[in-house]
N, CA, C and O atoms as a GROMACS GRO file, in nm:
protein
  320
    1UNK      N    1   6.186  -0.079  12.085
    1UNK     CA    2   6.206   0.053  12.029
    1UNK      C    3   6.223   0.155  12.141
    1UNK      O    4   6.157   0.155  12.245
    2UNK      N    5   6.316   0.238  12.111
    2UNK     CA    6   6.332   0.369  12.239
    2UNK      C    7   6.238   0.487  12.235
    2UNK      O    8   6.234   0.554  12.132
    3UNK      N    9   6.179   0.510  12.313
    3UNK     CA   10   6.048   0.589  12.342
    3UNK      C   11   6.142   0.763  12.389
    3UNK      O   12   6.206   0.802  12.486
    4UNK      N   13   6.102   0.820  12.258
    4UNK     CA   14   6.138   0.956  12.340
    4UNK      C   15   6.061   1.037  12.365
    4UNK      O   16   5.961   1.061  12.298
    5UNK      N   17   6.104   1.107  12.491
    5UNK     CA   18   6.028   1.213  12.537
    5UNK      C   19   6.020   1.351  12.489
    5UNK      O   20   6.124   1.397  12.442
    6UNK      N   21   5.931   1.415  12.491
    6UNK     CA   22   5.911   1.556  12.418
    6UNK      C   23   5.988   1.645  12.556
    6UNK      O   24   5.982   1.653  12.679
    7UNK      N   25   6.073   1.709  12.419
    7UNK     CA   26   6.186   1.830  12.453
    7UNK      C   27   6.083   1.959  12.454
    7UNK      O   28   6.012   2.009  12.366
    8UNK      N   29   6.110   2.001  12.628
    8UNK     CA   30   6.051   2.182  12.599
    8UNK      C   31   6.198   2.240  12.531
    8UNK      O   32   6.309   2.207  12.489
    9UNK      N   33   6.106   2.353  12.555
    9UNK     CA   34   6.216   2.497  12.489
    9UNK      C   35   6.276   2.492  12.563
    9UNK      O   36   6.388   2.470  12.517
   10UNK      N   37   6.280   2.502  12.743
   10UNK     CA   38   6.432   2.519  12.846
   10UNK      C   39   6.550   2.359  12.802
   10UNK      O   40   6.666   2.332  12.770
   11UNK      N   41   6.403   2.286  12.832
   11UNK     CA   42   6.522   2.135  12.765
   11UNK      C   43   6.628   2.157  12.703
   11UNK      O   44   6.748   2.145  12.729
   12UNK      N   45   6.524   2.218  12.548
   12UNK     CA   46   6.636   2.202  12.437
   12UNK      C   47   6.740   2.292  12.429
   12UNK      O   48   6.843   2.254  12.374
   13UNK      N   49   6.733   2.463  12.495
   13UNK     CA   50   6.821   2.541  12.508
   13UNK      C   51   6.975   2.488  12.592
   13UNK      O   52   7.094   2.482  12.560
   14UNK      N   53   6.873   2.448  12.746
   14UNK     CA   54   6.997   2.382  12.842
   14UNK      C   55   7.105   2.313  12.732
   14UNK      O   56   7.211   2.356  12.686
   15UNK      N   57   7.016   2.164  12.708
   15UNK     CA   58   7.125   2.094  12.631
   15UNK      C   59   7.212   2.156  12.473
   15UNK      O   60   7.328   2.126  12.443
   16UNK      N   61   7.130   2.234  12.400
   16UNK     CA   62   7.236   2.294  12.273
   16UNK      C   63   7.382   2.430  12.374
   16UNK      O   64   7.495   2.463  12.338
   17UNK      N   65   7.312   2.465  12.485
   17UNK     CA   66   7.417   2.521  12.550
   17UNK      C   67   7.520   2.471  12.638
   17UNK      O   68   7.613   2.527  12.696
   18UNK      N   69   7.485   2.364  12.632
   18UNK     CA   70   7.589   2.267  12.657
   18UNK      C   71   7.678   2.220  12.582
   18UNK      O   72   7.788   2.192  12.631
   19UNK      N   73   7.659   2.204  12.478
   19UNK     CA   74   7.702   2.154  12.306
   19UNK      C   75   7.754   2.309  12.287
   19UNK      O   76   7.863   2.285  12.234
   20UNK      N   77   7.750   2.425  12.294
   20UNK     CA   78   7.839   2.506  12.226
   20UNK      C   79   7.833   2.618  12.319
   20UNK      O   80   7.752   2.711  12.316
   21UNK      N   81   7.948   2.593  12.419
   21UNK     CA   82   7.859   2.717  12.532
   21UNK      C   83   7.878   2.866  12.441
   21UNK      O   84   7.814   2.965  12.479
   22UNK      N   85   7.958   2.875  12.336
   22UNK     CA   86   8.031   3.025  12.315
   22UNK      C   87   7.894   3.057  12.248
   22UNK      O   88   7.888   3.176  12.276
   23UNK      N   89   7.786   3.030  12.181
   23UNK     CA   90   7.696   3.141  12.112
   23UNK      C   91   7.619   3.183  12.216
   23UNK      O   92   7.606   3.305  12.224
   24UNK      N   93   7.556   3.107  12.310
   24UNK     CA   94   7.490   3.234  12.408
   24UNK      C   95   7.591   3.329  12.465
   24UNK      O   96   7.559   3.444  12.496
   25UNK      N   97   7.705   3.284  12.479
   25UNK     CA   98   7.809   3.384  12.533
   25UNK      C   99   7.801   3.483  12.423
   25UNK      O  100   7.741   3.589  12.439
   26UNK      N  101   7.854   3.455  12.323
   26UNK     CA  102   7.843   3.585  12.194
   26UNK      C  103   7.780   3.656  12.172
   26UNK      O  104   7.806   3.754  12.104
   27UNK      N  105   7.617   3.615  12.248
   27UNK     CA  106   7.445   3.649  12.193
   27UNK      C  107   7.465   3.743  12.337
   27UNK      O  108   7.411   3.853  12.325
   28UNK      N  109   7.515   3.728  12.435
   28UNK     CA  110   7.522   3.825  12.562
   28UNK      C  111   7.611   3.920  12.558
   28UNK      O  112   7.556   4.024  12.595
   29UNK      N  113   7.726   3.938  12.531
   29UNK     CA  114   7.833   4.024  12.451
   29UNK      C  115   7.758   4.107  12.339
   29UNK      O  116   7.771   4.228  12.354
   30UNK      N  117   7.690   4.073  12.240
   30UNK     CA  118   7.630   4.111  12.118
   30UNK      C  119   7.542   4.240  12.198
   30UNK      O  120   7.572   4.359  12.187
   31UNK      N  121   7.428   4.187  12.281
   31UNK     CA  122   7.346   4.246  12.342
   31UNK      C  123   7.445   4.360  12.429
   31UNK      O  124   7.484   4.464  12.378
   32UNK      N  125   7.470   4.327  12.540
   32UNK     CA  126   7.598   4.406  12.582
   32UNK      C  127   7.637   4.523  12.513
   32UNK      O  128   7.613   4.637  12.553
   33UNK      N  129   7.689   4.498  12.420
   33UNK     CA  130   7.783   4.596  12.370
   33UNK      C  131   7.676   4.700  12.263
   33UNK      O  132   7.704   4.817  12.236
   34UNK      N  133   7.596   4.655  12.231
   34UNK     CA  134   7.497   4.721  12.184
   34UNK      C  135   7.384   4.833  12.284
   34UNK      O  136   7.347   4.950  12.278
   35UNK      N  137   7.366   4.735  12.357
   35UNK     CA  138   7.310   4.862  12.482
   35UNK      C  139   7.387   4.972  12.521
   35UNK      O  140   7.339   5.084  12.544
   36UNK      N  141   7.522   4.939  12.530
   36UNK     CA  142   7.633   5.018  12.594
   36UNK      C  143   7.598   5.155  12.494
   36UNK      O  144   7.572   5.271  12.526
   37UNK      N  145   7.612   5.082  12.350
   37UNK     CA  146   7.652   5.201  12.246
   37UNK      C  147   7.545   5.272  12.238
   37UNK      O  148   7.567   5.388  12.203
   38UNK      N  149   7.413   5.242  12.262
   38UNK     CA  150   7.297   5.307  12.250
   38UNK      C  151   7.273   5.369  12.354
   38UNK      O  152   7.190   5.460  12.349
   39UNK      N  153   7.323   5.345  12.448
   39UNK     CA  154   7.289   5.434  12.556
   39UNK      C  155   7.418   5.525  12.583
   39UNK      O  156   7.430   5.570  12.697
   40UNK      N  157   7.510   5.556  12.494
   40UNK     CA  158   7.640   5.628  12.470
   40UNK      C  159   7.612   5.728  12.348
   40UNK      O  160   7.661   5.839  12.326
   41UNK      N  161   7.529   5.661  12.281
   41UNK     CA  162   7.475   5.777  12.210
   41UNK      C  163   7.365   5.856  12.194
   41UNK      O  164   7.350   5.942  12.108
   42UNK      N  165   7.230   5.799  12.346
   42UNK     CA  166   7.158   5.851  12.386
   42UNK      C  167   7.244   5.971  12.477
   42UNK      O  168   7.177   6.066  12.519
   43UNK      N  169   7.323   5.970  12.494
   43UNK     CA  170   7.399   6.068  12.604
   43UNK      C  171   7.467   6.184  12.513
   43UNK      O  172   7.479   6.302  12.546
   44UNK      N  173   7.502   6.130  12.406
   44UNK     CA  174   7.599   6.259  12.339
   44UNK      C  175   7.729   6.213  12.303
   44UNK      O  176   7.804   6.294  12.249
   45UNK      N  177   7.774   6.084  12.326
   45UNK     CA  178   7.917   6.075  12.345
   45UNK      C  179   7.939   5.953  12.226
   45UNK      O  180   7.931   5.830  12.234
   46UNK      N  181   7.976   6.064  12.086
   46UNK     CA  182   7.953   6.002  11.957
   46UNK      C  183   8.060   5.919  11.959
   46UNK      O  184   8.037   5.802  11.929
   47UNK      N  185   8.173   5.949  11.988
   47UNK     CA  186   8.324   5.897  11.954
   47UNK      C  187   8.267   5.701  12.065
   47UNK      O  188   8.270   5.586  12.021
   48UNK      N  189   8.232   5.746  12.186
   48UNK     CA  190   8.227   5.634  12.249
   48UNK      C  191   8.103   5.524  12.197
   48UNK      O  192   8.083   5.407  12.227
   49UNK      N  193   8.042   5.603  12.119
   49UNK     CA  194   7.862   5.506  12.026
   49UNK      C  195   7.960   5.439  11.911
   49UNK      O  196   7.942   5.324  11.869
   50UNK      N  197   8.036   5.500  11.879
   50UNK     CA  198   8.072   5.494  11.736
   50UNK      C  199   8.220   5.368  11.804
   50UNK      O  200   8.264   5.299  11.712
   51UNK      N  201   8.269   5.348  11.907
   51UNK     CA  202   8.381   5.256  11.887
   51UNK      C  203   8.283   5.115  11.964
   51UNK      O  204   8.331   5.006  11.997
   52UNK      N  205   8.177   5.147  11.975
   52UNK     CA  206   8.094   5.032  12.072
   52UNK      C  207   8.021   4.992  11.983
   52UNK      O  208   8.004   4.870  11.982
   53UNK      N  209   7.947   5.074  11.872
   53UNK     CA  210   7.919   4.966  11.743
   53UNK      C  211   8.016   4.920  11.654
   53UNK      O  212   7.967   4.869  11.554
   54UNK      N  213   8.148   4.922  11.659
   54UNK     CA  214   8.248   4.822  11.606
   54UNK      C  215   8.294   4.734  11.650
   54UNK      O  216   8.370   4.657  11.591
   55UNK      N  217   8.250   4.726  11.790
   55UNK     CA  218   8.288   4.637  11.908
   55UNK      C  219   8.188   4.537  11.852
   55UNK      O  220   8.227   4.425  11.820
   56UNK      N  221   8.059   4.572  11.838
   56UNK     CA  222   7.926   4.500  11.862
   56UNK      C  223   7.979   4.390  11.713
   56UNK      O  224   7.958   4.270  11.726
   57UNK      N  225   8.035   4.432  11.599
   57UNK     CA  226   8.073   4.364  11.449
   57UNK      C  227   8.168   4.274  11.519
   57UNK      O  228   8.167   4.152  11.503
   58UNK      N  229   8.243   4.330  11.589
   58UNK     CA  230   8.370   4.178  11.638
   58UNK      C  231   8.307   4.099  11.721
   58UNK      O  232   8.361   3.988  11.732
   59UNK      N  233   8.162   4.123  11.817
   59UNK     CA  234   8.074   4.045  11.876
   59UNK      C  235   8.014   3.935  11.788
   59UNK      O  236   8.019   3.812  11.785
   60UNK      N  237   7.942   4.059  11.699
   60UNK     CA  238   7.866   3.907  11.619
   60UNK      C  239   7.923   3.853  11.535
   60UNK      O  240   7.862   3.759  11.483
   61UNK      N  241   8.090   3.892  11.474
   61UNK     CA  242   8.156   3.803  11.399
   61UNK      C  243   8.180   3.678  11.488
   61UNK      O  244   8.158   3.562  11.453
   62UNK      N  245   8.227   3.719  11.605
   62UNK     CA  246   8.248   3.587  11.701
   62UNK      C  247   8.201   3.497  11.734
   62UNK      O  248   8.262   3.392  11.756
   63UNK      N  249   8.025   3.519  11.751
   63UNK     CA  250   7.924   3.446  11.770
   63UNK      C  251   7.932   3.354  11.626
   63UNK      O  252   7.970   3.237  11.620
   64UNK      N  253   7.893   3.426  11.529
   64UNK     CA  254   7.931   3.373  11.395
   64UNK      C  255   8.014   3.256  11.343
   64UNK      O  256   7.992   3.166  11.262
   65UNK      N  257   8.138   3.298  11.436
   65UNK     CA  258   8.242   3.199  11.407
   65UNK      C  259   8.223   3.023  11.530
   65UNK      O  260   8.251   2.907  11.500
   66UNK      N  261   8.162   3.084  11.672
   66UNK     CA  262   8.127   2.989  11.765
   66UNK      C  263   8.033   2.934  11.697
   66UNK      O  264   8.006   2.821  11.737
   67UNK      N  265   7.961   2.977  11.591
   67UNK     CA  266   7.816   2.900  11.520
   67UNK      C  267   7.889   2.819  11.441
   67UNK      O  268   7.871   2.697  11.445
   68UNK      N  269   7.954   2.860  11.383
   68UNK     CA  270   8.006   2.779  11.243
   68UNK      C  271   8.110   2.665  11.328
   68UNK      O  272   8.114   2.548  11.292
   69UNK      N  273   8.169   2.704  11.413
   69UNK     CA  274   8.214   2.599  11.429
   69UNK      C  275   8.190   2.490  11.535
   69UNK      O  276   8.241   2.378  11.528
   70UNK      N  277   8.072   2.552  11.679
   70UNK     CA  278   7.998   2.448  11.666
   70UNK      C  279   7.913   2.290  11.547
   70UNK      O  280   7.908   2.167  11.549
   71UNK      N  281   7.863   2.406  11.462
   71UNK     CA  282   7.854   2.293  11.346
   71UNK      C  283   7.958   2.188  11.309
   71UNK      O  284   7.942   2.067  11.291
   72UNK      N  285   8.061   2.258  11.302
   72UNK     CA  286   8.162   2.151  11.237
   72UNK      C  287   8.183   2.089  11.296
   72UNK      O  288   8.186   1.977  11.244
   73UNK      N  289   8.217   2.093  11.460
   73UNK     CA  290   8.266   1.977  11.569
   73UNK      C  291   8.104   1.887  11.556
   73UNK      O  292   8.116   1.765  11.543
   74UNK      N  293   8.002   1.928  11.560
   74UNK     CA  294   7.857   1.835  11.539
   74UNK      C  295   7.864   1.721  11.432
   74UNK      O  296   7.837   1.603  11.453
   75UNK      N  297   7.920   1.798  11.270
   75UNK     CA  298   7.900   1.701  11.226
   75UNK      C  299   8.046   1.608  11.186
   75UNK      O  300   8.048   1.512  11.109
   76UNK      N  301   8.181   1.672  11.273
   76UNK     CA  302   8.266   1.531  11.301
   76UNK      C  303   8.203   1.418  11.404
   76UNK      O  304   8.225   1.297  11.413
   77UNK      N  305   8.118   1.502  11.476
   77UNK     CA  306   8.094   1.367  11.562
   77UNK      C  307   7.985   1.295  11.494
   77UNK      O  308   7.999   1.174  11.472
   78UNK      N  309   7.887   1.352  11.461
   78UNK     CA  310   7.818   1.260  11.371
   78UNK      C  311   7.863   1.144  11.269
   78UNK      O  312   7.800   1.039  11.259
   79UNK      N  313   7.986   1.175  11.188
   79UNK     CA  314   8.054   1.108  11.131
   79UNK      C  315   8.118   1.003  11.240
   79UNK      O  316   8.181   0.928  11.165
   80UNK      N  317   8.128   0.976  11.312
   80UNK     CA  318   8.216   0.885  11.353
   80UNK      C  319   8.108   0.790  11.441
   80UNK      O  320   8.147   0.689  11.499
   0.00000   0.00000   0.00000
């Protein structure tokens, strides 16, 4: 029988970010673009808060979409 070893949290992050590099990318963009806007509208500069939280919706749609379709490439390979 194959003996496995217990996965830490860096383990298991390393390897799922290996398997789909785009959601931490998306999850850093997300963050990103959200600081930007908050600290654009800690300043006064509504027009520039206001096009950096629409930025931040095409962020986490993206991440969204790297999620979903991580999954799907997971479970073609599972299938085969």
């Amino acid at each position: 029988l194959p003996a496995f070893r217990e996965e830490g949290f860096g383990d298991k992050f390393l390897r799922k970010t290996r398997e789909n590099p785009l959601v931490p990318l998306g999850c850093l963009c997300t963050v990103g673009v959200l600081t930007y806007g908050l600290i654009s509208f800690k300043r006064g500069n509504t027009r520039r808060s206001q096009l950096m939280m629409r930025a931040r919706i095409l962020a986490q749609g993206f991440t969204f979409a790297a999620l979903l379709g991580g999954m799907v490439v997971t479970a073609l390979k599972s299938r085969q």
